[in-house]
Coordinates of C-alpha atoms (C1' of nucleotides) in Angstrom, one line a residue:
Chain A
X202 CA 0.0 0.0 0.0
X203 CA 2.5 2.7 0.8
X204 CA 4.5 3.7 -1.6
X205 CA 8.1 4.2 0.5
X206 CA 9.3 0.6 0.1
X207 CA 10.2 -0.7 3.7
X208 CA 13.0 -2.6 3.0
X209 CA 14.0 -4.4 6.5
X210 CA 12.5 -3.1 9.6
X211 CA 13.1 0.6 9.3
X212 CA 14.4 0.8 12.9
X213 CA 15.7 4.3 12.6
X214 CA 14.6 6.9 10.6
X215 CA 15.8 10.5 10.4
X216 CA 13.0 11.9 12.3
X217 CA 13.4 8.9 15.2
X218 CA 17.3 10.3 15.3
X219 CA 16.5 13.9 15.3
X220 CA 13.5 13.5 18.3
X221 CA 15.8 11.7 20.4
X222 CA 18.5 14.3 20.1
X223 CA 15.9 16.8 21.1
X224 CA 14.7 14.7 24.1
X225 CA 18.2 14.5 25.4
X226 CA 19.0 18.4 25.1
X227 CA 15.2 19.0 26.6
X228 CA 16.3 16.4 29.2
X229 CA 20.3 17.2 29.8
X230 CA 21.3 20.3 27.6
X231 CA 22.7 20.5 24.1
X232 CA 26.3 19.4 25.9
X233 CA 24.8 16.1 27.0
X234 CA 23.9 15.8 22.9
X235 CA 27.1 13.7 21.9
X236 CA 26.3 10.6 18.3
X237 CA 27.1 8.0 21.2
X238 CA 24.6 9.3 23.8
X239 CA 22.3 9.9 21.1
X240 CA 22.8 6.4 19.9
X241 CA 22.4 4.8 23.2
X242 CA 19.5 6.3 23.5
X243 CA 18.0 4.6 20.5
X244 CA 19.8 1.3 21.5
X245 CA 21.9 1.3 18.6
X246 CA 26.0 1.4 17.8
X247 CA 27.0 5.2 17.1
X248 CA 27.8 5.2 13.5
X249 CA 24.1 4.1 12.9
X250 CA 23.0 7.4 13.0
X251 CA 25.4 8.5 10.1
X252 CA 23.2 6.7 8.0
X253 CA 20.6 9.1 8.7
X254 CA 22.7 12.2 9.5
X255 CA 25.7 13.5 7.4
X256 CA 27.5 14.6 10.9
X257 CA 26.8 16.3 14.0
X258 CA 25.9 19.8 13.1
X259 CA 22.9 18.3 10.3
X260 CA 22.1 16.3 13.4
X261 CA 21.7 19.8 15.2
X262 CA 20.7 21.6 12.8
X263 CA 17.7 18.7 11.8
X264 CA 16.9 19.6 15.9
X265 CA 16.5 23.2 15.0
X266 CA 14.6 22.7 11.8
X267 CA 12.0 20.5 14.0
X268 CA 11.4 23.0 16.8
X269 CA 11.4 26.3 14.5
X270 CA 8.8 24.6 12.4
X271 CA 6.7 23.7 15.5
X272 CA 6.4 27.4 16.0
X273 CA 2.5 27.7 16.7
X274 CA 1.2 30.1 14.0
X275 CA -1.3 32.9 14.3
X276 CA -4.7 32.6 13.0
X277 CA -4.4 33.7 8.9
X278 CA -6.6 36.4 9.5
X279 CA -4.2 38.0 12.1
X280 CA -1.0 37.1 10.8
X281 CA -0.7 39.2 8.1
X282 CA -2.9 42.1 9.3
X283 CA -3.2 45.0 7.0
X284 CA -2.7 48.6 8.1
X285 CA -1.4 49.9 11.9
X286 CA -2.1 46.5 13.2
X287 CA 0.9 45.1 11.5
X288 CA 2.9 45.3 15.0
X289 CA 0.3 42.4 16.4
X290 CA 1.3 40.4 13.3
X291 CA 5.2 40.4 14.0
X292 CA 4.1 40.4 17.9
X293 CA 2.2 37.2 17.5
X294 CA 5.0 35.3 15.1
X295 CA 7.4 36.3 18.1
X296 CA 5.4 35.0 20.3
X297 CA 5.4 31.5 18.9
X298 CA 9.1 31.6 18.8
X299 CA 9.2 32.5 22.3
X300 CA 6.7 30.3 23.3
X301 CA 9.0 26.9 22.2
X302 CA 11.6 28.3 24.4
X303 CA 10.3 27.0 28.1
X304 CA 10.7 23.2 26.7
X305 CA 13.5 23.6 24.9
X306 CA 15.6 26.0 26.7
X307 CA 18.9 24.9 24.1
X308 CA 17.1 26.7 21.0
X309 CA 18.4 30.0 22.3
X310 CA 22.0 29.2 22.6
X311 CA 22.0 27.0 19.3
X312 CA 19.8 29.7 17.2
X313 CA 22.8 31.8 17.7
X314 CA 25.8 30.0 17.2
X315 CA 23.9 28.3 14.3
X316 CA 25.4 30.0 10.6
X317 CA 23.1 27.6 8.6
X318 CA 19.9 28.9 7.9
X319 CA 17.8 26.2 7.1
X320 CA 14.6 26.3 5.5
X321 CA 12.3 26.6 8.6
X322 CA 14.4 29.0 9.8
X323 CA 14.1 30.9 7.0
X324 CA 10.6 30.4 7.0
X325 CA 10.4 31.8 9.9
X326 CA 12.2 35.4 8.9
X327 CA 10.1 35.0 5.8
X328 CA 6.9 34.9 8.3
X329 CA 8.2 38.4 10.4
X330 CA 9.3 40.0 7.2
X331 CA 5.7 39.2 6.0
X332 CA 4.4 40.8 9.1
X333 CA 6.3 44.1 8.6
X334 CA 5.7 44.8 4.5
X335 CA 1.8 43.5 5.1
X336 CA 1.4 46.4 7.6
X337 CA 2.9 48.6 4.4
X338 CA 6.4 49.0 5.7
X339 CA 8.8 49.4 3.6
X340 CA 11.3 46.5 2.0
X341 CA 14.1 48.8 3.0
X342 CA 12.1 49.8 6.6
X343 CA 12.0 46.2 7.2
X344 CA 15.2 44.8 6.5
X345 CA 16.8 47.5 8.8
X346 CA 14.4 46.4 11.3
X347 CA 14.9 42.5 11.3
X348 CA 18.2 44.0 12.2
X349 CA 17.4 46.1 14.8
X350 CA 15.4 43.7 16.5
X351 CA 18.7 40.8 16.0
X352 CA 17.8 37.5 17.7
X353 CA 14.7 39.1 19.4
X354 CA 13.2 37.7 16.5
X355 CA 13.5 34.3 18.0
X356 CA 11.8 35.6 20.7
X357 CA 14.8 35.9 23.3
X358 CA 17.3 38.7 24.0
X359 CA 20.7 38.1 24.9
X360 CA 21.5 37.6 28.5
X361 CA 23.2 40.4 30.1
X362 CA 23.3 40.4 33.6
X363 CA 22.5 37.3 34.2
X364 CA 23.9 35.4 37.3
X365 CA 22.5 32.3 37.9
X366 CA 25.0 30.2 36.4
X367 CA 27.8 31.3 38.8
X368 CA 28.2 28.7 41.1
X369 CA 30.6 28.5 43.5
X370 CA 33.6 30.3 41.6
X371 CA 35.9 27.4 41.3
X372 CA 39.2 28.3 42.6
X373 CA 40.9 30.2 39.5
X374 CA 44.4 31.4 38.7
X375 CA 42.6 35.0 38.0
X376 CA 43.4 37.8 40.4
X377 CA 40.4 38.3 43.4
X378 CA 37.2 38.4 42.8
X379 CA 35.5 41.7 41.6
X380 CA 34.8 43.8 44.0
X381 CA 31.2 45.4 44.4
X382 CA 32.4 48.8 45.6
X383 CA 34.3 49.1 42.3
X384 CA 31.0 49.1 39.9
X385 CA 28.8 51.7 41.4
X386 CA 26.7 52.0 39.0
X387 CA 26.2 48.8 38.4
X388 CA 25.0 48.5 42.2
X389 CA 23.1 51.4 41.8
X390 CA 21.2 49.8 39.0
X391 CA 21.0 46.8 41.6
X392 CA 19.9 48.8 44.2
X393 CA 16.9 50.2 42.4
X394 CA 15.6 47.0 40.6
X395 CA 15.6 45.3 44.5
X396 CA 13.9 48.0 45.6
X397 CA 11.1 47.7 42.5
X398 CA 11.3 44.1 42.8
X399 CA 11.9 43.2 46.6
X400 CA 11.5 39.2 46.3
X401 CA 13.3 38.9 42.8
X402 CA 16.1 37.0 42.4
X403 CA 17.4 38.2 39.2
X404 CA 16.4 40.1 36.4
X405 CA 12.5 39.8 34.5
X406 CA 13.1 38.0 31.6
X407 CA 10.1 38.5 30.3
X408 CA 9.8 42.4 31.0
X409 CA 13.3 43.1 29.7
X410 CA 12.1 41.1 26.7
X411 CA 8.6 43.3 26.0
X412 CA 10.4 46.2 27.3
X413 CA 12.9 46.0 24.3
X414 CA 10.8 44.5 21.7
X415 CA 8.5 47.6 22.0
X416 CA 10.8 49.9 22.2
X417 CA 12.2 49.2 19.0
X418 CA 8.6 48.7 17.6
X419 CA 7.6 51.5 18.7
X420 CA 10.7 53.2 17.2
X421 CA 10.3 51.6 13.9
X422 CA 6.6 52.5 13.7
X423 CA 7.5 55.9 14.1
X424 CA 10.1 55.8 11.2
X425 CA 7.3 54.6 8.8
X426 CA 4.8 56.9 9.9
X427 CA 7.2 59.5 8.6
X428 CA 8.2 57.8 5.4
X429 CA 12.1 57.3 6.5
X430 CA 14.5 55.4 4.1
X431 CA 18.1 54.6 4.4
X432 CA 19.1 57.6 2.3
X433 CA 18.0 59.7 5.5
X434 CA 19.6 60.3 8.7
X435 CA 20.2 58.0 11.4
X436 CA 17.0 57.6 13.5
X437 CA 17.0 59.0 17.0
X438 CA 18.5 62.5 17.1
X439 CA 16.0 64.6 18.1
X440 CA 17.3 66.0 20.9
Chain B
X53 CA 65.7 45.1 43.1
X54 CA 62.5 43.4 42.1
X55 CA 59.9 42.6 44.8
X56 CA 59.0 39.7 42.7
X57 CA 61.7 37.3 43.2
X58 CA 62.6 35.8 39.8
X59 CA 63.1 32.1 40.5
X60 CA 64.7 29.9 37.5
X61 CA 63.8 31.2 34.6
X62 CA 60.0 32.1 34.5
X63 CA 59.8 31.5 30.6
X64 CA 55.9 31.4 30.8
X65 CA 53.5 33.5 33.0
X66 CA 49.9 34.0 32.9
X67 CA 49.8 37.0 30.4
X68 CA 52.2 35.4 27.9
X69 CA 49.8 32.3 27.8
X70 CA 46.6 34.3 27.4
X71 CA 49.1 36.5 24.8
X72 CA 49.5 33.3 23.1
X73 CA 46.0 32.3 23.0
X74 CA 45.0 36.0 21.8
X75 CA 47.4 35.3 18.9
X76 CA 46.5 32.1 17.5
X77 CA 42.9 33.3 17.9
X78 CA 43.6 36.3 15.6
X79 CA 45.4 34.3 13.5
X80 CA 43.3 31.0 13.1
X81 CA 40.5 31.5 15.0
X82 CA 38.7 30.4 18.3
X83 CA 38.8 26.5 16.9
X84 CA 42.2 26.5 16.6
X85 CA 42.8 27.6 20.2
X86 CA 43.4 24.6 22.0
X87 CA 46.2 23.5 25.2
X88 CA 47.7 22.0 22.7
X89 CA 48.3 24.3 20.2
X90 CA 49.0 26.8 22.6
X91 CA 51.6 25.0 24.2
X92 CA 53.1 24.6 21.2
X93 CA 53.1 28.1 19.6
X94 CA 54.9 28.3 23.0
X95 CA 57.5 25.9 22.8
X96 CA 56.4 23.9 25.9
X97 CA 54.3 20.8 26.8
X98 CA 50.8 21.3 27.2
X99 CA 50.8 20.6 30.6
X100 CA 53.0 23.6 31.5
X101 CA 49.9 26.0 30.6
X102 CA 48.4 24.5 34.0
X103 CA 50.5 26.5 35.9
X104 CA 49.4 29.6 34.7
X105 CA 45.6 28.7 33.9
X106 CA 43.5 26.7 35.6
X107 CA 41.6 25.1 33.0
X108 CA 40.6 26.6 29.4
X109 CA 37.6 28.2 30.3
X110 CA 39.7 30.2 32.7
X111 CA 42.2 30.6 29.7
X112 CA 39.4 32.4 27.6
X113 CA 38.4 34.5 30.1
X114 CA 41.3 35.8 30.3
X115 CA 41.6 36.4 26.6
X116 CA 38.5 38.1 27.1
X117 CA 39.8 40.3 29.8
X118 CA 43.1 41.2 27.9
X119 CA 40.9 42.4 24.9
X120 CA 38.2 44.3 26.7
X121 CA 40.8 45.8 29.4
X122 CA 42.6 47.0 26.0
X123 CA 39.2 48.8 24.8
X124 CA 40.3 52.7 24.1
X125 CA 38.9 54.9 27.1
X126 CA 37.1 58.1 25.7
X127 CA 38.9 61.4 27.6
X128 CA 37.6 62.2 31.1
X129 CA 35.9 65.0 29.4
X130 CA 33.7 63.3 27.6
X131 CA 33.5 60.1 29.5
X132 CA 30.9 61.1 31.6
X133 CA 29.4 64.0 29.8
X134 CA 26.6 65.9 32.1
X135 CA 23.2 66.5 30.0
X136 CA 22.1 65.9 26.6
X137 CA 25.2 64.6 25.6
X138 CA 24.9 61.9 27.9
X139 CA 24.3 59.6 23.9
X140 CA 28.0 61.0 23.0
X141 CA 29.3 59.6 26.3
X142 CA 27.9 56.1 25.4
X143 CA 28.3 56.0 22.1
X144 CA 32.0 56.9 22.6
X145 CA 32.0 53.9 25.0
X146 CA 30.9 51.7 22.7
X147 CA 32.8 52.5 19.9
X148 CA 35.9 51.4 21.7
X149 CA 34.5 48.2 22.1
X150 CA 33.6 47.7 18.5
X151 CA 36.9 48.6 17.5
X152 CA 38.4 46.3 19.2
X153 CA 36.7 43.2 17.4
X154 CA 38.4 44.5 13.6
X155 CA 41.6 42.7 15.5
X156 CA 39.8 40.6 17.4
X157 CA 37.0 38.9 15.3
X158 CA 36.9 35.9 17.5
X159 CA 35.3 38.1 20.5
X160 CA 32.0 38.3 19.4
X161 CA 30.8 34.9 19.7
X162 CA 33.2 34.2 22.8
X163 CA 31.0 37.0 24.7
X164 CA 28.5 36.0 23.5
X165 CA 29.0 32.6 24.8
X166 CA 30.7 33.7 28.0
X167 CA 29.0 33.1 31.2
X168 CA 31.3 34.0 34.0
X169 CA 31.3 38.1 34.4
X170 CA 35.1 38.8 35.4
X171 CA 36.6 42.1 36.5
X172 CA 36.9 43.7 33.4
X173 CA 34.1 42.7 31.6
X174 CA 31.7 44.3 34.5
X175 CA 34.2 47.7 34.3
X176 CA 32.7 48.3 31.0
X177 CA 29.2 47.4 31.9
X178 CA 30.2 49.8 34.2
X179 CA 31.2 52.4 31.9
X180 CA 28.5 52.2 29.3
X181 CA 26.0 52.5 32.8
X182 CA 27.9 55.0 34.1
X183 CA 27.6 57.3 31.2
X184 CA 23.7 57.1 31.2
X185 CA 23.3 57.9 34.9
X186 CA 25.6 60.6 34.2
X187 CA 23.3 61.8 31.9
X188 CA 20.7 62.3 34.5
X189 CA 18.8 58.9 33.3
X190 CA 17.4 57.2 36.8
X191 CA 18.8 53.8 37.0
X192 CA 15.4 52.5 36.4
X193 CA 15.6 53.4 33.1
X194 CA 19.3 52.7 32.6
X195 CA 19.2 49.2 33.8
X196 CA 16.1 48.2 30.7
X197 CA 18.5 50.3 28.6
X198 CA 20.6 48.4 29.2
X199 CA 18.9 44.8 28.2
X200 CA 17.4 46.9 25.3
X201 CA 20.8 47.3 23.6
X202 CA 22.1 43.4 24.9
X203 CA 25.3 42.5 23.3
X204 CA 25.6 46.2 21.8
X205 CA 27.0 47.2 24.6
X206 CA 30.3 45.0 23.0
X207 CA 29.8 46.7 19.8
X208 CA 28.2 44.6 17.4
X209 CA 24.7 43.0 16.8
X210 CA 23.8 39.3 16.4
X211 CA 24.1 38.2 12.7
X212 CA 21.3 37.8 11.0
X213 CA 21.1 37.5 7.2
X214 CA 24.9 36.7 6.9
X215 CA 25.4 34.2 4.9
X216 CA 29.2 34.9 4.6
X217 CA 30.0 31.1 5.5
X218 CA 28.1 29.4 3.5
X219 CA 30.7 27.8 1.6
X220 CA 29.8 24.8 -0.9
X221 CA 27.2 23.4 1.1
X222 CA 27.8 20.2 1.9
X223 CA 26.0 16.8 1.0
X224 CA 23.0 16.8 3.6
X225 CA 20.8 14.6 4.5
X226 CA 18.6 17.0 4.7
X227 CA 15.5 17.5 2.1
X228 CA 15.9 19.8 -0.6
X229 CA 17.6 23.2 -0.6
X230 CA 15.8 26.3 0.1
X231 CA 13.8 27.1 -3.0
X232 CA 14.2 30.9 -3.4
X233 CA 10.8 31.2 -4.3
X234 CA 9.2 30.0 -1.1
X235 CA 10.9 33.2 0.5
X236 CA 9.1 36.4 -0.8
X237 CA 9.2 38.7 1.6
X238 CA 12.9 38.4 2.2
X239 CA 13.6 38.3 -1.7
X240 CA 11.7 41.6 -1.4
X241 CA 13.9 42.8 0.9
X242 CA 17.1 41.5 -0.4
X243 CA 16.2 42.8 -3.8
X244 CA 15.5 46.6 -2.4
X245 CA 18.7 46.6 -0.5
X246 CA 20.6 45.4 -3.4
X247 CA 18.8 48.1 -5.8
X248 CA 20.4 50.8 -2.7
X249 CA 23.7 49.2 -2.8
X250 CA 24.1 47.5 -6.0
X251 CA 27.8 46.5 -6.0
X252 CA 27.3 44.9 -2.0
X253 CA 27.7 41.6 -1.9
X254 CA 26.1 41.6 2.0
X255 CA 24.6 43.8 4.7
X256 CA 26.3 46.9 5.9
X257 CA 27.4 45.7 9.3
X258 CA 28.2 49.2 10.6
X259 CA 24.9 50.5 9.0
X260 CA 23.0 48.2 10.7
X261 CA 24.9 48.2 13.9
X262 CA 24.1 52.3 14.0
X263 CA 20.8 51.9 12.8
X264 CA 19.9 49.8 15.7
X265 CA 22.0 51.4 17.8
X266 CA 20.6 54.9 17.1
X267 CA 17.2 53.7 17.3
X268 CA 17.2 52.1 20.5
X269 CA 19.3 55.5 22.3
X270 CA 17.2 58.0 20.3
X271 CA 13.3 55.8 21.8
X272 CA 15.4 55.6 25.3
X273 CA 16.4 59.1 25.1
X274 CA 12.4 59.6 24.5
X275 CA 11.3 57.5 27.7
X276 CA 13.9 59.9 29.8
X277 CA 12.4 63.1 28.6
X278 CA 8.9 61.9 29.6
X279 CA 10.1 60.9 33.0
X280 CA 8.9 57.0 31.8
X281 CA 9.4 54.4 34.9
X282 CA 9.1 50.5 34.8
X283 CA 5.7 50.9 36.6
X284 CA 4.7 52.7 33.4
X285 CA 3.3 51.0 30.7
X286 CA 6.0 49.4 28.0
X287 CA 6.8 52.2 25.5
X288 CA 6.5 52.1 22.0
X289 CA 2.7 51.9 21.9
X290 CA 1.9 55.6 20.7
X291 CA -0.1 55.0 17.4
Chain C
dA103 C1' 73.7 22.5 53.7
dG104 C1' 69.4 21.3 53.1
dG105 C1' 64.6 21.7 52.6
dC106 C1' 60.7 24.1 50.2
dT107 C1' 58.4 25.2 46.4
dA108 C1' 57.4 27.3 41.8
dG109 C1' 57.3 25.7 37.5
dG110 C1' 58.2 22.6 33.6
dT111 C1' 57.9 17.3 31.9
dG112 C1' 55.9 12.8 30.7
dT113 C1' 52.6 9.6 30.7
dA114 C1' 48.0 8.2 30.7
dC115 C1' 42.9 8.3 30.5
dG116 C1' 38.4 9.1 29.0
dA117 C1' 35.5 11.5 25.8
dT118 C1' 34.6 13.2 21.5
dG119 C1' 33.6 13.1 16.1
dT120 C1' 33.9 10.2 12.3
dA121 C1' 36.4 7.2 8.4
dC122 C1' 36.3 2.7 6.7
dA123 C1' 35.4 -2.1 6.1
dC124 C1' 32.0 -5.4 6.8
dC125 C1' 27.8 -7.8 6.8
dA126 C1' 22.7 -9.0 7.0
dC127 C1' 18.7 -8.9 4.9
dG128 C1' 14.5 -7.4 2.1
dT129 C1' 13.5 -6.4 -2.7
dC130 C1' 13.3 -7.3 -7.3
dA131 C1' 14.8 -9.0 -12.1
dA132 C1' 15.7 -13.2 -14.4
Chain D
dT160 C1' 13.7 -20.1 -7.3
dT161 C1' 17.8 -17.6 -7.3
dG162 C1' 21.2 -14.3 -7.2
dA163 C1' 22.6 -9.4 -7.5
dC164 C1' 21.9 -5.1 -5.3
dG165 C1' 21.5 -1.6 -2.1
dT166 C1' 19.8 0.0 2.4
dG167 C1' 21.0 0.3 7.0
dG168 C1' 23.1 -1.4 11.3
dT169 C1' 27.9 -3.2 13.3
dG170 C1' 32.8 -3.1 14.8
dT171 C1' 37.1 -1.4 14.9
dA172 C1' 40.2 2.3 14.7
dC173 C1' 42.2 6.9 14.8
dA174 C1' 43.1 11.7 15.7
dT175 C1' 42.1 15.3 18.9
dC176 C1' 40.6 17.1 22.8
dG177 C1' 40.9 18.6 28.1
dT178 C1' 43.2 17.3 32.1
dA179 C1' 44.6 14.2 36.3
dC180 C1' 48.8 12.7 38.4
dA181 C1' 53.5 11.6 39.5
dC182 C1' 57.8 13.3 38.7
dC183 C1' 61.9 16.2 38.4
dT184 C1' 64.7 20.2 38.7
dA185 C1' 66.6 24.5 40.1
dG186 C1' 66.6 28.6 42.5
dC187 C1' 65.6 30.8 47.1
dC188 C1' 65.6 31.2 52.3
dT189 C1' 66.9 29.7 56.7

DNA sequence: AGGCTAGGTGTACGATGTACACCACGTCAA
DNA sequence: TTGACGTGGTGTACATCGTACACCTAGCCT
């Protein structure tokens, strides 16, 4: 009946590899992905999986490909909004990226070491550009602004401040540790956000996220309601 | 005469290691910055860099500290400009970051990548924070500033389009090539920026570094005239 | 004089990615 | 029915990596 002949029992398949790849990373982190974990997982010798993958970064990318194209997307009749609504399009698309990032916290860190861009990935800048020219942006307004907004597009921004990896600062050969008097404004910054925040533990992801996203919405909003192009001045000087 | 008392011949020390490493990098890249090779370019076994480093993690990071400790200070004057110029002071800032990485091309990712926040790397978080409380910006502000511009702050933004390293594209296992076709919106895009810059062969990295850059200053700039606070709601949302 | 120790050496181990030869078996033409 | 073929899993092997550990050696201080 089918037409893929299934010569032998078909034990592994590309998809089989690629999920339990992804299962392990969900499970362990991408630095627990290794072909002979992977393998083991499936119960099978390492060089099995070559058969199915050309080497390890297909193998990732394939893991990339499979999440990026599980992005939920947005009702038809909201993703590509016509007219000043155009921001809820892109907002929406984001959103689905963002949203695959809880169960598979690895995306982030791969999405941007990854140089490939696959066709799902693509798919997925092809999706926000959509979002930006169906509002009536401009190609040139857009393209400056897939730039702008960098991996936020994948619905992350890049970690800054953040801590909570430290540990216990393994003895190191590097001269004492930093010294909070010597970053004043750093601990001022602290200061205010523990005061704004009293039982936080680190920074709001998620508000430092909207808080950026917007702002350079906002900003590029702004540019198209005045009909900016490249040719023109740098945004932001009008002070 | 030395306080340090000189005992055999110290052929290797911390900084000529991490000078050694900074070398190779420039010269071959991050991959090709292993113990080994190190060691080597050195003239020593590759246990003798244990001495000096306590593993290679605390090697990078202190090629990343050598780099960023290098980063050209703007004058006094201008370092922490009072007032509206409070942009220059930042922008001057960052600009010695960014030129650091025309030497140093290998420092993107690694901060990227980096986890550990040493001295040096928080002086300049310091710095760029410093010149926007200067500027009379409350540290409320500064701090989602901050996060807004991410690795910025370093001097470049995340790649995006840059297909630079494709090369041949090797044999995959995976389905067929991206069709062209399939990607309208960013053919769109790529065919408008091509039409601007017709003998480009990619995207203005130092356009689009400013671009975002200026945007992102110019909407924060914005939020500080209007006295915006985090208990406000997000900006950007004006149309 | 003799011990301490900073600092370089040598060997060895486990992990990694993957090349290559091999082989088992389901499919299909003769 | 048979035999060639190709798909797909196996086994062995190698280079490269980070690094643990024992050792040695030479200069300094008491």
């Amino acid at each position: 009946m089918s037409t893929t002949p299934h010569r032998r029992r078909p034990s592994l398949d590309r998809d089989t590899v690629i999920r339990a790849a992804i299962d392990l990373a969900d499970a362990e982190g991408l630095e627990a992905v290794s072909m002979r974990r992977v393998s083991q997982a499936l119960g099978v010798v390492p060089m099995a999986l070559y058969k199915h993958v050309s080497d390890k970064e297909d193998l990732v990318d394939g893991m990339v490909d499979a999440v990026v194209s599980s992005f939920p997307a947005p009702p038809p009749e909201v993703a590509y909004a016509v007219g000043p609504s155009w921001q809820q399009a892109v907002r929406l698309r984001v959103a689905g990226a963002r949203s695959a990032l809880v169960s598979h916290p690895w995306l982030r860190r791969t999405l941007e070491t990854r140089t490939r861009r696959t066709a799902t990935v693509l798919a997925h800048m092809e999706a926000v550009s959509a979002a930006f020219l169906s509002g009536g942006l401009s190609p040139d307004l857009t393209h400056h602004a897939m730039h702008a907004l960098g991996t936020r597009i994948w619905g992350f921004s890049p970690e800054l401040f953040d801590e909570s990896r430290s540990g216990p600062t393994p003895t190191r050969h590097t001269g004492a540790a930093p010294q909070p008097s010597d970053y004043p404004s750093i601990l001022a910054i602290a200061a205010d956000a523990k005061a704004r925040r009293p039982d936080a533990t680190g920074c709001d992801e998620d508000f430092e996220f909207s808080f950026a996203f917007e702002l350079i919405l906002g900003a590029v909003d702004r540019l198209h309601a005045t009909g900016w192009s490249s040719a023109d001045p740098l945004p932001g000087a009008s002070r």
